[in-house]
């Protein structure tokens, strides 16, 4: 059985919830899982209209909006002209979190996720996958309102959804698809974070 869910995301986000497959895992417990986010310098940028493909110092390529990239570069230039202690991000640039809870409603979960970064983000993309009960999979994809958003140091999103059967469900932050472009033109990406809990 494959289940498809459709829900609305929080402000400044778009949500697409398609269907895929993967078996669940077995462990129970509820806690917030927090993972450090790592700063990556943009080594190369190729602009094609509204999109810019950036190559990071670890070789990863990510597509961001041209407007967001230009805004981050302008903010970096302004910070360099008037230095402050947060001009340079050394090592970790923030934290990411994911939380999965059983609600008081039968066969329903609540997932919460988000990040805190420094300097603030001018653009972000974020994905969380929830797997369990055979081949049931939920996918939540968030994006900042393109092409420009006011800088934010923190962002969070949450969803509540019904599941087809009691089981252990696992929420995972998608490492390759979860990042924040900060105001010093650094791409801050999430490390792996996951949470398992029993939904009944």
mmCIF file of C-alpha atoms in Angstrom:
data_model
loop_
_atom_site.group_PDB
_atom_site.id
_atom_site.type_symbol
_atom_site.label_atom_id
_atom_site.label_comp_id
_atom_site.label_asym_id
_atom_site.label_seq_id
_atom_site.Cartn_x
_atom_site.Cartn_y
_atom_site.Cartn_z
ATOM 1 C CA UNK A 1 0.000 0.000 0.000
ATOM 2 C CA UNK A 2 1.326 3.424 -0.890
ATOM 3 C CA UNK A 3 -0.160 6.515 0.720
ATOM 4 C CA UNK A 4 -0.165 10.029 -0.698
ATOM 5 C CA UNK A 5 -0.679 13.033 1.557
ATOM 6 C CA UNK A 6 -1.408 16.609 0.604
ATOM 7 C CA UNK A 7 -1.108 19.406 3.164
ATOM 8 C CA UNK A 8 -0.240 23.082 3.275
ATOM 9 C CA UNK A 9 3.172 24.298 4.457
ATOM 10 C CA UNK A 10 3.961 27.236 6.694
ATOM 11 C CA UNK A 11 4.559 30.750 5.362
ATOM 12 C CA UNK A 12 7.460 31.229 2.936
ATOM 13 C CA UNK A 13 7.291 27.612 1.799
ATOM 14 C CA UNK A 14 5.857 25.447 -0.936
ATOM 15 C CA UNK A 15 5.019 21.828 -0.283
ATOM 16 C CA UNK A 16 4.874 18.920 -2.677
ATOM 17 C CA UNK A 17 3.998 15.506 -1.289
ATOM 18 C CA UNK A 18 4.476 12.805 -3.956
ATOM 19 C CA UNK A 19 4.623 9.067 -3.414
ATOM 20 C CA UNK A 20 7.634 6.761 -3.284
ATOM 21 C CA UNK A 21 8.552 3.499 -1.600
ATOM 22 C CA UNK A 22 10.849 2.284 1.155
ATOM 23 C CA UNK A 23 10.239 -0.082 4.071
ATOM 24 C CA UNK A 24 10.121 1.307 7.599
ATOM 25 C CA UNK A 25 12.561 0.517 10.386
ATOM 26 C CA UNK A 26 12.021 -0.589 13.959
ATOM 27 C CA UNK A 27 12.824 1.573 16.960
ATOM 28 C CA UNK A 28 10.636 3.682 19.201
ATOM 29 C CA UNK A 29 11.034 6.871 21.175
ATOM 30 C CA UNK A 30 10.374 10.552 20.650
ATOM 31 C CA UNK A 31 12.968 13.294 20.808
ATOM 32 C CA UNK A 32 14.181 16.254 18.812
ATOM 33 C CA UNK A 33 17.215 15.330 16.718
ATOM 34 C CA UNK A 34 19.587 18.244 16.131
ATOM 35 C CA UNK A 35 22.413 18.190 13.575
ATOM 36 C CA UNK A 36 25.126 20.740 12.923
ATOM 37 C CA UNK A 37 24.998 22.513 9.589
ATOM 38 C CA UNK A 38 28.256 22.972 7.701
ATOM 39 C CA UNK A 39 29.346 26.094 5.818
ATOM 40 C CA UNK A 40 30.492 25.579 2.219
ATOM 41 C CA UNK A 41 32.158 28.290 0.180
ATOM 42 C CA UNK A 42 30.883 28.864 -3.347
ATOM 43 C CA UNK A 43 33.843 28.263 -5.658
ATOM 44 C CA UNK A 44 32.104 28.741 -9.015
ATOM 45 C CA UNK A 45 28.754 30.071 -10.216
ATOM 46 C CA UNK A 46 27.101 29.595 -13.627
ATOM 47 C CA UNK A 47 24.073 31.818 -14.227
ATOM 48 C CA UNK A 48 21.387 30.970 -16.778
ATOM 49 C CA UNK A 49 18.467 33.356 -16.471
ATOM 50 C CA UNK A 50 16.594 33.005 -13.170
ATOM 51 C CA UNK A 51 18.759 30.065 -11.987
ATOM 52 C CA UNK A 52 22.384 29.888 -10.918
ATOM 53 C CA UNK A 53 24.260 26.604 -10.515
ATOM 54 C CA UNK A 54 26.893 26.954 -7.797
ATOM 55 C CA UNK A 55 29.810 24.576 -7.231
ATOM 56 C CA UNK A 56 30.797 24.282 -3.578
ATOM 57 C CA UNK A 57 34.211 23.676 -2.051
ATOM 58 C CA UNK A 58 33.286 19.990 -1.565
ATOM 59 C CA UNK A 59 32.441 19.623 -5.277
ATOM 60 C CA UNK A 60 28.667 19.480 -4.783
ATOM 61 C CA UNK A 61 26.546 21.426 -7.269
ATOM 62 C CA UNK A 62 23.283 23.055 -6.199
ATOM 63 C CA UNK A 63 20.843 25.212 -8.149
ATOM 64 C CA UNK A 64 19.757 28.428 -6.449
ATOM 65 C CA UNK A 65 17.924 31.496 -7.724
ATOM 66 C CA UNK A 66 19.989 34.145 -9.498
ATOM 67 C CA UNK A 67 18.234 36.831 -7.442
ATOM 68 C CA UNK A 68 19.158 35.053 -4.196
ATOM 69 C CA UNK A 69 22.777 34.620 -5.308
ATOM 70 C CA UNK A 70 23.076 38.290 -6.299
ATOM 71 C CA UNK A 71 21.516 39.378 -3.003
ATOM 72 C CA UNK A 72 23.929 37.202 -1.010
ATOM 73 C CA UNK A 73 26.912 38.588 -2.965
ATOM 74 C CA UNK A 74 25.725 42.164 -2.352
ATOM 75 C CA UNK A 75 25.278 41.463 1.373
ATOM 76 C CA UNK A 76 28.781 39.949 1.500
ATOM 77 C CA UNK A 77 30.264 43.030 -0.179
ATOM 78 C CA UNK A 78 28.474 45.283 2.314
ATOM 79 C CA UNK A 79 29.721 43.221 5.271
ATOM 80 C CA UNK A 80 33.272 43.242 3.956
ATOM 81 C CA UNK A 81 33.102 47.036 3.608
ATOM 82 C CA UNK A 82 31.989 47.304 7.253
ATOM 83 C CA UNK A 83 33.385 44.197 9.006
ATOM 84 C CA UNK A 84 31.601 42.649 11.953
ATOM 85 C CA UNK A 85 32.410 39.450 13.880
ATOM 86 C CA UNK A 86 30.004 37.365 11.773
ATOM 87 C CA UNK A 87 31.575 38.173 8.376
ATOM 88 C CA UNK A 88 33.387 34.829 8.310
ATOM 89 C CA UNK A 89 31.749 31.528 9.122
ATOM 90 C CA UNK A 90 34.320 29.048 10.397
ATOM 91 C CA UNK A 91 33.311 25.404 10.466
ATOM 92 C CA UNK A 92 29.696 25.014 11.487
ATOM 93 C CA UNK A 93 27.276 27.733 10.433
ATOM 94 C CA UNK A 94 24.182 26.596 12.283
ATOM 95 C CA UNK A 95 21.978 23.699 13.319
ATOM 96 C CA UNK A 96 19.193 21.708 11.687
ATOM 97 C CA UNK A 97 16.506 19.736 13.505
ATOM 98 C CA UNK A 98 13.777 17.191 12.889
ATOM 99 C CA UNK A 99 11.157 15.903 15.313
ATOM 100 C CA UNK A 100 8.491 13.222 14.820
ATOM 101 C CA UNK A 101 5.703 12.789 17.355
ATOM 102 C CA UNK A 102 2.640 10.601 17.753
ATOM 103 C CA UNK A 103 -0.392 12.849 18.239
ATOM 104 C CA UNK A 104 -3.414 12.227 20.437
ATOM 105 C CA UNK A 105 -5.374 11.348 17.272
ATOM 106 C CA UNK A 106 -5.336 7.680 16.202
ATOM 107 C CA UNK A 107 -2.821 6.918 13.396
ATOM 108 C CA UNK A 108 -1.580 10.495 13.062
ATOM 109 C CA UNK A 109 1.895 12.049 13.340
ATOM 110 C CA UNK A 110 3.274 15.551 13.622
ATOM 111 C CA UNK A 111 6.629 16.316 12.019
ATOM 112 C CA UNK A 112 8.589 19.479 12.836
ATOM 113 C CA UNK A 113 11.800 20.562 11.117
ATOM 114 C CA UNK A 114 13.899 23.665 10.573
ATOM 115 C CA UNK A 115 17.243 25.398 10.943
ATOM 116 C CA UNK A 116 19.123 28.208 12.679
ATOM 117 C CA UNK A 117 21.994 29.798 10.758
ATOM 118 C CA UNK A 118 24.413 32.699 11.084
ATOM 119 C CA UNK A 119 24.546 34.984 9.178
ATOM 120 C CA UNK A 120 20.847 34.907 8.255
ATOM 121 C CA UNK A 121 19.549 33.057 5.202
ATOM 122 C CA UNK A 122 18.400 34.885 2.064
ATOM 123 C CA UNK A 123 17.209 31.707 0.315
ATOM 124 C CA UNK A 124 16.641 28.084 1.347
ATOM 125 C CA UNK A 125 15.425 24.695 0.201
ATOM 126 C CA UNK A 126 14.515 21.952 2.678
ATOM 127 C CA UNK A 127 13.305 18.348 2.327
ATOM 128 C CA UNK A 128 12.165 15.756 4.867
ATOM 129 C CA UNK A 129 11.099 12.172 4.125
ATOM 130 C CA UNK A 130 8.956 10.009 6.423
ATOM 131 C CA UNK A 131 8.929 6.230 5.876
ATOM 132 C CA UNK A 132 7.051 3.411 7.565
ATOM 133 C CA UNK A 133 4.210 0.868 7.400
ATOM 134 C CA UNK A 134 5.421 -1.140 4.440
ATOM 135 C CA UNK A 135 6.003 1.088 1.439
ATOM 136 C CA UNK A 136 4.332 4.236 2.807
ATOM 137 C CA UNK A 137 6.413 7.366 2.211
ATOM 138 C CA UNK A 138 5.674 11.058 2.741
ATOM 139 C CA UNK A 139 7.865 13.766 1.220
ATOM 140 C CA UNK A 140 7.861 17.393 2.355
ATOM 141 C CA UNK A 141 9.709 19.968 0.245
ATOM 142 C CA UNK A 142 10.008 23.583 1.377
ATOM 143 C CA UNK A 143 11.422 26.506 -0.583
ATOM 144 C CA UNK A 144 11.813 30.176 0.214
ATOM 145 C CA UNK A 145 9.546 32.522 -1.681
ATOM 146 C CA UNK A 146 11.487 33.165 -4.883
ATOM 147 C CA UNK A 147 13.214 35.217 -5.936
ATOM 148 C CA UNK A 148 13.789 37.368 -2.814
ATOM 149 C CA UNK A 149 13.115 36.842 0.873
ATOM 150 C CA UNK A 150 13.918 38.963 3.893
ATOM 151 C CA UNK A 151 16.934 37.533 5.746
ATOM 152 C CA UNK A 152 15.969 35.043 8.471
ATOM 153 C CA UNK A 153 18.265 33.440 11.049
ATOM 154 C CA UNK A 154 15.714 30.740 11.845
ATOM 155 C CA UNK A 155 13.077 28.890 9.875
ATOM 156 C CA UNK A 156 10.741 26.047 10.793
ATOM 157 C CA UNK A 157 8.021 24.018 9.135
ATOM 158 C CA UNK A 158 5.625 21.358 10.348
ATOM 159 C CA UNK A 159 3.028 18.938 9.057
ATOM 160 C CA UNK A 160 0.418 16.667 10.561
ATOM 161 C CA UNK A 161 -0.821 13.657 8.592
ATOM 162 C CA UNK A 162 -2.670 10.378 8.986
ATOM 163 C CA UNK A 163 -0.928 7.048 8.355
ATOM 164 C CA UNK A 164 -2.477 3.778 7.112
ATOM 165 C CA UNK A 165 -1.288 1.517 9.931
ATOM 166 C CA UNK A 166 0.420 1.525 13.328
ATOM 167 C CA UNK A 167 4.163 1.126 12.895
ATOM 168 C CA UNK A 168 7.541 2.726 13.544
ATOM 169 C CA UNK A 169 7.949 5.748 11.260
ATOM 170 C CA UNK A 170 11.234 7.473 10.480
ATOM 171 C CA UNK A 171 11.697 11.142 9.537
ATOM 172 C CA UNK A 172 14.932 11.975 7.696
ATOM 173 C CA UNK A 173 16.309 15.329 6.591
ATOM 174 C CA UNK A 174 17.474 15.022 2.979
ATOM 175 C CA UNK A 175 21.135 16.066 3.152
ATOM 176 C CA UNK A 176 21.519 16.887 -0.542
ATOM 177 C CA UNK A 177 18.296 18.864 -0.708
ATOM 178 C CA UNK A 178 18.416 20.834 2.562
ATOM 179 C CA UNK A 179 20.428 24.050 2.587
ATOM 180 C CA UNK A 180 20.365 27.775 3.333
ATOM 181 C CA UNK A 181 22.160 30.454 1.318
ATOM 182 C CA UNK A 182 23.428 32.939 3.890
ATOM 183 C CA UNK A 183 23.994 36.668 3.638
ATOM 184 C CA UNK A 184 27.764 36.183 3.271
ATOM 185 C CA UNK A 185 27.313 34.090 0.096
ATOM 186 C CA UNK A 186 28.008 30.831 1.933
ATOM 187 C CA UNK A 187 25.836 27.787 1.417
ATOM 188 C CA UNK A 188 25.018 26.203 4.776
ATOM 189 C CA UNK A 189 23.933 22.571 4.331
ATOM 190 C CA UNK A 190 22.424 20.109 6.782
ATOM 191 C CA UNK A 191 24.150 16.999 7.966
ATOM 192 C CA UNK A 192 22.156 13.756 8.274
ATOM 193 C CA UNK A 193 19.463 13.799 10.944
ATOM 194 C CA UNK A 194 16.663 11.299 11.489
ATOM 195 C CA UNK A 195 14.071 10.438 14.114
ATOM 196 C CA UNK A 196 12.080 7.229 14.635
ATOM 197 C CA UNK A 197 8.914 6.977 16.659
ATOM 198 C CA UNK A 198 5.915 4.658 16.987
ATOM 199 C CA UNK A 199 2.721 6.001 15.416
ATOM 200 C CA UNK A 200 -0.393 4.236 16.706
#
